[in-house]
Amino acid sequence: MDSCLMVWHMKPQSRAYRFAGHKDAVTCVNFSPSGHLLASGSRDKTVRIWVPNVKGESTVFRAHTATVRSVHFCSDGQSFVTASDDKTVKVWSTHRQKFLFSLSQHINWVRCAKFSPDGRLIVSASDDKTVKLWDKTSRECIHSYCEHGGFVTYVDFHPSGTCIAAAGMDNTVKVWDVRTHRLLQHYQLHSAAVNALSFHPSGNYLVTASSDSTLKILDLMEGRLLYTLHGHQGPATTVAFSRTGEYFASGGSDEQVMVWKSNFDVVDYGEVLRVQRPPAARVSSSGTLPEVDPLVPPGRGRSQESMQSQSQEPVSMPQSLTSTLEHIVGQLDVLTQDRLRAVPWTAGSGRYAKNGCCGPLEFGRCQMRSCRTSQSLDALQPGPEFRVSQTSDHVTLFLQVINWF
């Protein structure tokens, strides 16, 4: 690793930025919610906040005593959290440029730490085989999840803030409810360690990256594997959806960065995301979290009576039965024609090379259904598999660059 950051623009022929400043390998990056700042962590034990422009100026944050493994901005951009091999999770002020406090109950390296969507909670994953949920205000550990049989490599919050998903060296992905702390889903689909995961903004899908060189896309509402994606030659080390869900990017030990274009209906998911979200999960004085209803898209979760009353008022109906059926048929046509493409990116010139395309990959539309409690998918049959041809070009470094878009 060359200790540099690379920032690419999605448009072809756009200039790529290469930032130098760290004294050792860069292990993690994260854009601020506004996209005006970029944070990076390194083996040199420091965190840097960059202004992603031509000058590439940065501010150095020092407090960790070992490699910084993870960095993540709070949703308001006012603070960020880091995880380190010094066994601590640290919270920092972005604009005051200072260290605030540490969370220190892990007994081994901490690989990942993330803020909840509302910024009230922090979740961390560690080589001590636990996932810990913290209250940012009280700085206390609310709960420890100990179901993993090996090091926990990655963890993140569901977009609703009501669930967390964690990946581990035991080849599994687990999903817990942060309100009841119950294990909701357990996936054992990879044949090697799962290194990273990312929720689609709708919350309905999860993509994982594994040392078995594959990416897998899971349907969380159905509780099943949708697709297995082949493209990396060697371990896939990171993966992240863009903020609209239109793209996701993956990086691997083969020095390749692949930007995949999904055929999720981004417009429809945008409508789902604009629906009023449930109240943010808050920690009560007893240390428990109140129940919050899951996010429900328009047209679902209504009582039978309300649906019947609407059917009696044809003026308020958006479509007739005939047009509705035509719409469904049209969507089926789209689902059988759309393709998901992967594009390997190359550093330096700022251009990307289209050197391969996988076979057809059809995604289902939004199906908000109740999660199955403690659902085990150990014996699940593999879904369709798709492969992407490789390019000889090499990429200097990539970690979550797609999160900027």
Protein backbone atom coordinates (compact mmCIF):
# COMPACT_ATOMS: atom_id res chain seq x y z
CA MET A 1 0.00 0.00 0.00
CA ASP A 2 1.26 3.46 -0.90
CA SER A 3 -0.32 5.55 1.93
CA CYS A 4 -2.31 7.68 -0.56
CA LEU A 5 -6.02 8.36 -1.08
CA MET A 6 -7.63 8.31 -4.48
CA VAL A 7 -10.89 10.14 -5.23
CA TRP A 8 -12.67 9.51 -8.53
CA HIS A 9 -15.62 11.25 -10.13
CA MET A 10 -18.35 9.13 -11.66
CA LYS A 11 -18.29 10.99 -14.98
CA PRO A 12 -15.89 9.64 -17.64
CA GLN A 13 -12.84 11.82 -18.37
CA SER A 14 -13.23 13.59 -15.01
CA ARG A 15 -10.12 14.32 -13.04
CA ALA A 16 -9.08 11.98 -10.23
CA TYR A 17 -7.50 13.33 -7.06
CA ARG A 18 -4.56 11.68 -5.32
CA PHE A 19 -3.92 12.86 -1.76
CA ALA A 20 -0.66 12.20 0.09
CA GLY A 21 -0.05 12.89 3.77
CA HIS A 22 -0.30 9.69 5.78
CA LYS A 23 2.99 8.03 6.72
CA ASP A 24 1.69 4.47 6.38
CA ALA A 25 -1.09 2.53 4.67
CA VAL A 26 -4.56 4.07 4.62
CA THR A 27 -7.10 1.64 6.08
CA CYS A 28 -10.42 3.51 5.89
CA VAL A 29 -12.13 6.58 4.42
CA ASN A 30 -15.53 8.25 4.79
CA PHE A 31 -17.10 11.36 3.27
CA SER A 32 -19.00 13.78 5.49
CA PRO A 33 -22.78 13.95 4.86
CA SER A 34 -22.35 17.15 2.84
CA GLY A 35 -19.48 15.70 0.81
CA HIS A 36 -17.32 18.74 1.62
CA LEU A 37 -14.94 16.81 3.88
CA LEU A 38 -13.23 13.45 3.67
CA ALA A 39 -11.88 11.55 6.69
CA SER A 40 -9.20 8.88 6.53
CA GLY A 41 -7.55 6.56 9.05
CA SER A 42 -4.16 4.95 8.77
CA ARG A 43 -1.63 2.52 10.19
CA ASP A 44 0.34 5.62 11.18
CA LYS A 45 -2.15 5.90 14.12
CA THR A 46 -3.63 9.18 12.89
CA VAL A 47 -6.88 10.43 11.39
CA ARG A 48 -6.87 13.12 8.71
CA ILE A 49 -9.72 15.35 7.56
CA TRP A 50 -9.28 16.44 3.96
CA VAL A 51 -10.91 19.06 1.77
CA PRO A 52 -11.43 17.06 -1.44
CA ASN A 53 -10.24 19.61 -3.98
CA VAL A 54 -7.15 20.28 -6.06
CA LYS A 55 -5.12 21.48 -3.07
CA GLY A 56 -5.97 18.47 -0.91
CA GLU A 57 -5.32 20.21 2.40
CA SER A 58 -5.76 18.14 5.56
CA THR A 59 -5.88 18.40 9.35
CA VAL A 60 -4.29 15.72 11.51
CA PHE A 61 -6.05 14.22 14.56
CA ARG A 62 -3.90 12.31 17.06
CA ALA A 63 -5.04 10.27 20.06
CA HIS A 64 -4.95 6.61 19.04
CA THR A 65 -1.88 4.55 19.95
CA ALA A 66 -2.27 1.93 17.21
CA THR A 67 -3.65 1.46 13.68
CA VAL A 68 -6.94 3.25 12.99
CA ARG A 69 -9.26 0.71 11.35
CA SER A 70 -12.49 2.65 10.86
CA VAL A 71 -13.77 6.22 10.58
CA HIS A 72 -17.39 7.38 10.22
CA PHE A 73 -19.10 10.78 10.32
CA CYS A 74 -22.24 11.42 12.34
CA SER A 75 -25.28 12.33 10.24
CA ASP A 76 -25.02 15.99 11.26
CA GLY A 77 -21.35 16.13 10.27
CA GLN A 78 -20.41 17.71 13.61
CA SER A 79 -18.53 14.69 14.93
CA PHE A 80 -16.98 11.42 13.78
CA VAL A 81 -16.10 8.11 15.40
CA THR A 82 -13.01 5.96 14.95
CA ALA A 83 -12.04 2.38 15.86
CA SER A 84 -8.50 1.21 16.48
CA ASP A 85 -6.17 -1.65 17.28
CA ASP A 86 -5.58 0.08 20.63
CA LYS A 87 -8.91 -1.54 21.64
CA THR A 88 -10.77 1.77 21.85
CA VAL A 89 -13.54 3.62 20.07
CA LYS A 90 -13.00 7.38 20.02
CA VAL A 91 -15.36 10.24 19.25
CA TRP A 92 -14.06 13.52 17.83
CA SER A 93 -15.38 17.01 17.10
CA THR A 94 -15.11 17.80 13.40
CA HIS A 95 -15.01 21.61 13.44
CA ARG A 96 -13.40 22.08 16.85
CA GLN A 97 -10.77 19.62 15.63
CA LYS A 98 -10.35 17.87 18.95
CA PHE A 99 -10.71 14.49 20.61
CA LEU A 100 -13.81 14.24 22.82
CA PHE A 101 -13.93 10.86 24.58
CA SER A 102 -13.14 7.14 24.40
CA LEU A 103 -15.26 4.01 24.73
CA SER A 104 -13.00 1.33 26.19
CA GLN A 105 -14.75 -1.94 27.05
CA HIS A 106 -13.45 -4.06 24.15
CA ILE A 107 -10.62 -6.43 25.07
CA ASN A 108 -9.16 -6.83 21.58
CA TRP A 109 -8.70 -4.81 18.40
CA VAL A 110 -11.76 -2.83 17.30
CA ARG A 111 -12.26 -3.17 13.56
CA CYS A 112 -15.31 -0.98 12.94
CA ALA A 113 -17.48 1.69 14.59
CA LYS A 114 -20.54 3.47 13.21
CA PHE A 115 -23.04 6.12 14.32
CA SER A 116 -26.75 5.37 14.18
CA PRO A 117 -28.74 7.43 11.63
CA ASP A 118 -29.97 9.76 14.39
CA GLY A 119 -26.50 10.07 15.95
CA ARG A 120 -27.60 8.91 19.39
CA LEU A 121 -26.04 5.46 19.33
CA ILE A 122 -22.70 3.99 18.32
CA VAL A 123 -22.09 0.37 17.36
CA SER A 124 -18.65 -1.26 17.31
CA ALA A 125 -17.23 -4.60 16.15
CA SER A 126 -14.13 -6.22 17.59
CA ASP A 127 -11.72 -9.12 17.46
CA ASP A 128 -13.00 -10.02 20.93
CA LYS A 129 -15.92 -11.60 19.00
CA THR A 130 -18.45 -9.08 20.25
CA VAL A 131 -20.56 -6.26 18.85
CA LYS A 132 -21.23 -3.49 21.35
CA LEU A 133 -24.00 -0.91 21.31
CA TRP A 134 -23.19 2.39 23.02
CA ASP A 135 -25.15 5.43 24.12
CA LYS A 136 -23.29 8.50 22.90
CA THR A 137 -24.61 10.80 25.62
CA SER A 138 -24.04 8.59 28.66
CA ARG A 139 -20.98 6.90 27.08
CA GLU A 140 -22.19 3.59 28.47
CA CYS A 141 -22.42 0.21 26.76
CA ILE A 142 -26.11 -0.63 26.34
CA HIS A 143 -25.64 -4.20 25.16
CA SER A 144 -23.03 -6.68 23.95
CA TYR A 145 -23.92 -9.13 21.17
CA CYS A 146 -21.83 -12.28 21.55
CA GLU A 147 -23.27 -14.67 18.96
CA HIS A 148 -20.32 -14.57 16.55
CA GLY A 149 -17.89 -17.48 16.67
CA GLY A 150 -14.90 -15.47 15.48
CA PHE A 151 -13.55 -11.98 15.00
CA VAL A 152 -16.25 -9.49 14.00
CA THR A 153 -14.98 -7.61 10.96
CA TYR A 154 -17.72 -5.10 10.17
CA VAL A 155 -20.97 -3.66 11.51
CA ASP A 156 -23.49 -1.07 10.38
CA PHE A 157 -26.94 0.31 11.17
CA HIS A 158 -30.01 -0.33 9.07
CA PRO A 159 -31.19 2.98 7.50
CA SER A 160 -34.16 2.99 9.89
CA GLY A 161 -31.82 2.80 12.89
CA THR A 162 -33.79 -0.08 14.40
CA CYS A 163 -31.44 -2.92 13.40
CA ILE A 164 -27.75 -3.62 13.00
CA ALA A 165 -25.96 -6.11 10.76
CA ALA A 166 -22.52 -7.54 11.50
CA ALA A 167 -20.08 -9.63 9.48
CA GLY A 168 -17.51 -12.01 10.86
CA MET A 169 -14.53 -14.27 10.32
CA ASP A 170 -16.90 -17.17 11.02
CA ASN A 171 -18.30 -16.62 7.48
CA THR A 172 -21.63 -15.33 8.80
CA VAL A 173 -23.78 -12.22 8.69
CA LYS A 174 -26.12 -11.58 11.61
CA VAL A 175 -28.92 -9.04 12.01
CA TRP A 176 -30.16 -7.90 15.43
CA ASP A 177 -32.95 -5.63 16.62
CA VAL A 178 -31.35 -2.87 18.72
CA ARG A 179 -34.60 -2.34 20.66
CA THR A 180 -35.11 -5.91 21.88
CA HIS A 181 -31.53 -7.14 21.18
CA ARG A 182 -32.97 -10.25 19.54
CA LEU A 183 -31.20 -12.00 16.70
CA LEU A 184 -33.50 -11.53 13.70
CA GLN A 185 -31.60 -13.17 10.88
CA HIS A 186 -28.52 -15.36 10.49
CA TYR A 187 -26.89 -15.92 7.11
CA GLN A 188 -24.09 -18.40 6.42
CA LEU A 189 -23.68 -18.13 2.68
CA HIS A 190 -19.99 -17.37 2.12
CA SER A 191 -17.24 -19.99 2.22
CA ALA A 192 -14.72 -17.61 3.84
CA ALA A 193 -14.64 -14.56 6.12
CA VAL A 194 -17.13 -11.77 5.41
CA ASN A 195 -15.14 -8.53 5.35
CA ALA A 196 -17.74 -5.83 4.75
CA LEU A 197 -21.42 -5.18 4.15
CA SER A 198 -23.68 -2.32 3.12
CA PHE A 199 -27.42 -1.67 3.34
CA HIS A 200 -29.30 -0.40 0.31
CA PRO A 201 -30.85 2.99 1.24
CA SER A 202 -34.31 1.41 1.12
CA GLY A 203 -33.25 -1.00 3.86
CA ASN A 204 -34.59 -3.94 1.86
CA TYR A 205 -31.30 -5.30 0.55
CA LEU A 206 -27.82 -6.00 1.89
CA VAL A 207 -24.63 -6.54 -0.11
CA THR A 208 -21.66 -8.41 1.40
CA ALA A 209 -17.99 -8.79 0.42
CA SER A 210 -16.01 -11.88 1.34
CA SER A 211 -12.56 -13.43 1.26
CA ASP A 212 -14.07 -16.12 -0.97
CA SER A 213 -13.77 -13.40 -3.70
CA THR A 214 -17.54 -12.98 -4.14
CA LEU A 215 -20.17 -10.38 -3.41
CA LYS A 216 -23.63 -11.54 -2.39
CA ILE A 217 -26.89 -9.61 -2.46
CA LEU A 218 -29.47 -10.54 0.18
CA ASP A 219 -33.18 -9.77 0.23
CA LEU A 220 -33.76 -8.90 3.89
CA MET A 221 -37.53 -8.77 3.56
CA GLU A 222 -37.70 -12.28 2.14
CA GLY A 223 -34.75 -13.51 4.19
CA ARG A 224 -32.95 -15.10 1.23
CA LEU A 225 -29.94 -14.91 -1.04
CA LEU A 226 -30.66 -13.17 -4.33
CA TYR A 227 -27.41 -13.19 -6.29
CA THR A 228 -23.74 -14.09 -6.11
CA LEU A 229 -21.38 -11.79 -8.02
CA HIS A 230 -17.94 -12.83 -9.24
CA GLY A 231 -15.43 -10.23 -10.35
CA HIS A 232 -12.51 -10.01 -7.94
CA GLN A 233 -9.50 -12.28 -8.20
CA GLY A 234 -8.85 -12.77 -4.52
CA PRO A 235 -10.58 -11.55 -1.34
CA ALA A 236 -13.21 -8.83 -1.73
CA THR A 237 -12.35 -6.51 1.12
CA THR A 238 -14.90 -3.69 0.96
CA VAL A 239 -18.29 -2.83 -0.53
CA ALA A 240 -20.63 0.15 -0.26
CA PHE A 241 -23.88 1.37 -1.83
CA SER A 242 -24.09 4.92 -3.12
CA ARG A 243 -26.46 7.17 -1.24
CA THR A 244 -29.19 6.81 -3.85
CA GLY A 245 -28.69 3.05 -4.19
CA GLU A 246 -28.16 3.37 -7.93
CA TYR A 247 -24.57 2.15 -7.66
CA PHE A 248 -22.44 0.07 -5.35
CA ALA A 249 -18.67 -0.25 -5.37
CA SER A 250 -16.37 -3.05 -4.28
CA GLY A 251 -12.65 -3.25 -3.68
CA GLY A 252 -10.35 -6.22 -3.26
CA SER A 253 -6.85 -7.46 -2.61
CA ASP A 254 -6.47 -7.75 -6.40
CA GLU A 255 -6.09 -3.93 -6.37
CA GLN A 256 -9.30 -3.58 -8.36
CA VAL A 257 -12.15 -1.18 -7.69
CA MET A 258 -15.41 -2.15 -9.35
CA VAL A 259 -18.36 0.20 -9.61
CA TRP A 260 -21.56 -1.73 -10.19
CA LYS A 261 -24.72 -0.15 -11.58
CA SER A 262 -27.77 -1.78 -10.10
CA ASN A 263 -31.22 -1.89 -11.65
CA PHE A 264 -33.03 -1.08 -8.44
CA ASP A 265 -35.83 1.39 -9.10
CA VAL A 266 -34.14 4.39 -7.53
CA VAL A 267 -37.13 6.69 -8.10
CA ASP A 268 -39.48 4.36 -6.25
CA TYR A 269 -37.01 3.92 -3.43
CA GLY A 270 -36.66 7.67 -3.21
CA GLU A 271 -40.41 7.85 -2.62
CA VAL A 272 -40.07 5.26 0.12
CA LEU A 273 -37.30 7.23 1.76
CA ARG A 274 -39.39 10.40 1.66
CA VAL A 275 -42.11 8.77 3.72
CA GLN A 276 -42.02 10.09 7.26
CA ARG A 277 -39.58 7.91 9.15
CA PRO A 278 -40.37 6.39 12.55
CA PRO A 279 -39.27 8.28 15.67
CA ALA A 280 -35.57 7.94 16.35
CA ALA A 281 -34.71 5.18 18.79
CA ARG A 282 -33.89 6.66 22.15
CA VAL A 283 -32.36 5.12 25.22
CA SER A 284 -34.54 5.32 28.30
CA SER A 285 -33.25 5.72 31.82
CA SER A 286 -33.61 1.96 32.28
CA GLY A 287 -31.20 1.36 29.40
CA THR A 288 -33.82 -0.16 27.10
CA LEU A 289 -35.02 1.06 23.74
CA PRO A 290 -38.73 1.69 23.04
CA GLU A 291 -40.50 -0.17 20.29
CA VAL A 292 -40.60 1.61 16.92
CA ASP A 293 -42.63 0.45 13.94
CA PRO A 294 -40.56 -0.40 10.85
CA LEU A 295 -40.56 1.89 7.86
CA VAL A 296 -43.53 1.06 5.61
CA PRO A 297 -43.71 2.27 2.00
CA PRO A 298 -46.77 3.96 0.53
CA GLY A 299 -49.70 1.65 -0.01
CA ARG A 300 -48.73 -0.93 2.61
CA GLY A 301 -49.61 -1.40 6.23
CA ARG A 302 -53.15 -0.09 5.72
CA SER A 303 -56.15 -1.79 7.26
CA GLN A 304 -58.60 -3.74 5.11
CA GLU A 305 -61.33 -1.26 5.95
CA SER A 306 -59.30 1.71 4.75
CA MET A 307 -58.50 -0.09 1.51
CA GLN A 308 -62.16 -0.86 0.95
CA SER A 309 -63.17 2.71 1.66
CA GLN A 310 -60.64 3.92 -0.89
CA SER A 311 -61.97 1.50 -3.51
CA GLN A 312 -65.41 3.06 -3.10
CA GLU A 313 -64.03 6.45 -4.09
CA PRO A 314 -62.87 6.08 -7.70
CA VAL A 315 -61.94 9.74 -7.90
CA SER A 316 -59.11 9.21 -5.38
CA MET A 317 -57.76 6.11 -7.14
CA PRO A 318 -54.47 6.88 -8.97
CA GLN A 319 -55.17 4.27 -11.68
CA SER A 320 -57.95 2.10 -12.96
CA LEU A 321 -57.67 -1.67 -12.64
CA THR A 322 -56.74 -1.95 -16.31
CA SER A 323 -53.92 0.60 -16.11
CA THR A 324 -52.67 -1.02 -12.92
CA LEU A 325 -52.39 -4.39 -14.66
CA GLU A 326 -50.62 -2.75 -17.58
CA HIS A 327 -48.19 -1.15 -15.14
CA ILE A 328 -47.44 -4.53 -13.53
CA VAL A 329 -46.81 -6.12 -16.92
CA GLY A 330 -44.52 -3.22 -17.83
CA GLN A 331 -42.54 -3.66 -14.65
CA LEU A 332 -42.16 -7.38 -15.34
CA ASP A 333 -40.73 -6.47 -18.75
CA VAL A 334 -38.25 -4.13 -17.10
CA LEU A 335 -37.20 -6.78 -14.59
CA THR A 336 -36.49 -9.26 -17.36
CA GLN A 337 -34.47 -6.79 -19.43
CA ASP A 338 -32.40 -4.77 -16.97
CA ARG A 339 -28.78 -5.70 -16.38
CA LEU A 340 -26.38 -4.99 -13.59
CA ARG A 341 -22.97 -3.88 -14.79
CA ALA A 342 -19.57 -3.78 -13.11
CA VAL A 343 -16.93 -1.33 -14.25
CA PRO A 344 -13.31 -1.73 -13.05
CA TRP A 345 -11.73 1.65 -12.32
CA THR A 346 -8.10 2.62 -12.84
CA ALA A 347 -6.18 5.31 -11.01
CA GLY A 348 -4.13 8.16 -12.40
CA SER A 349 -5.87 9.52 -15.47
CA GLY A 350 -9.26 9.79 -13.85
CA ARG A 351 -10.79 7.67 -16.61
CA TYR A 352 -12.30 4.25 -16.15
CA ALA A 353 -12.14 1.23 -18.40
CA LYS A 354 -15.17 -0.88 -19.29
CA ASN A 355 -13.53 -4.27 -19.63
CA GLY A 356 -16.38 -6.61 -18.94
CA CYS A 357 -20.04 -7.09 -18.17
CA CYS A 358 -21.77 -9.83 -16.27
CA GLY A 359 -24.88 -11.65 -17.40
CA PRO A 360 -28.42 -10.46 -16.73
CA LEU A 361 -29.16 -9.71 -13.09
CA GLU A 362 -32.77 -8.98 -12.24
CA PHE A 363 -33.71 -7.42 -8.93
CA GLY A 364 -37.14 -7.66 -7.39
CA ARG A 365 -39.16 -4.59 -6.54
CA CYS A 366 -39.67 -3.33 -3.03
CA GLN A 367 -41.44 -5.97 -0.93
CA MET A 368 -41.79 -4.66 2.61
CA ARG A 369 -42.71 -7.66 4.73
CA SER A 370 -42.21 -8.50 8.37
CA CYS A 371 -38.77 -9.84 9.24
CA ARG A 372 -38.63 -13.48 10.19
CA THR A 373 -37.42 -13.86 13.75
CA SER A 374 -34.21 -15.84 14.29
CA GLN A 375 -34.26 -17.08 10.72
CA SER A 376 -31.38 -19.43 9.88
CA LEU A 377 -30.25 -19.70 6.28
CA ASP A 378 -27.38 -22.17 6.77
CA ALA A 379 -28.83 -24.66 4.28
CA LEU A 380 -29.99 -22.13 1.71
CA GLN A 381 -29.34 -23.09 -1.90
CA PRO A 382 -27.06 -20.69 -3.83
CA GLY A 383 -28.76 -18.10 -6.00
CA PRO A 384 -27.78 -17.16 -9.56
CA GLU A 385 -24.09 -16.41 -10.06
CA PHE A 386 -22.56 -13.82 -12.38
CA ARG A 387 -18.97 -13.22 -13.40
CA VAL A 388 -17.09 -10.14 -14.57
CA SER A 389 -13.97 -10.16 -16.75
CA GLN A 390 -10.87 -8.54 -15.30
CA THR A 391 -8.58 -5.74 -16.42
CA SER A 392 -4.82 -5.57 -16.04
CA ASP A 393 -5.01 -2.01 -14.72
CA HIS A 394 -4.27 -1.57 -11.02
CA VAL A 395 -5.82 0.74 -8.49
CA THR A 396 -3.78 2.48 -5.82
CA LEU A 397 -6.33 2.44 -3.01
CA PHE A 398 -10.05 2.30 -2.49
CA LEU A 399 -12.26 2.30 0.57
CA GLN A 400 -15.83 3.56 0.37
CA VAL A 401 -15.17 6.25 -2.25
CA ILE A 402 -18.65 5.63 -3.65
CA ASN A 403 -20.20 6.98 -0.42
CA TRP A 404 -19.55 10.51 -1.66
CA PHE A 405 -22.07 10.23 -4.48
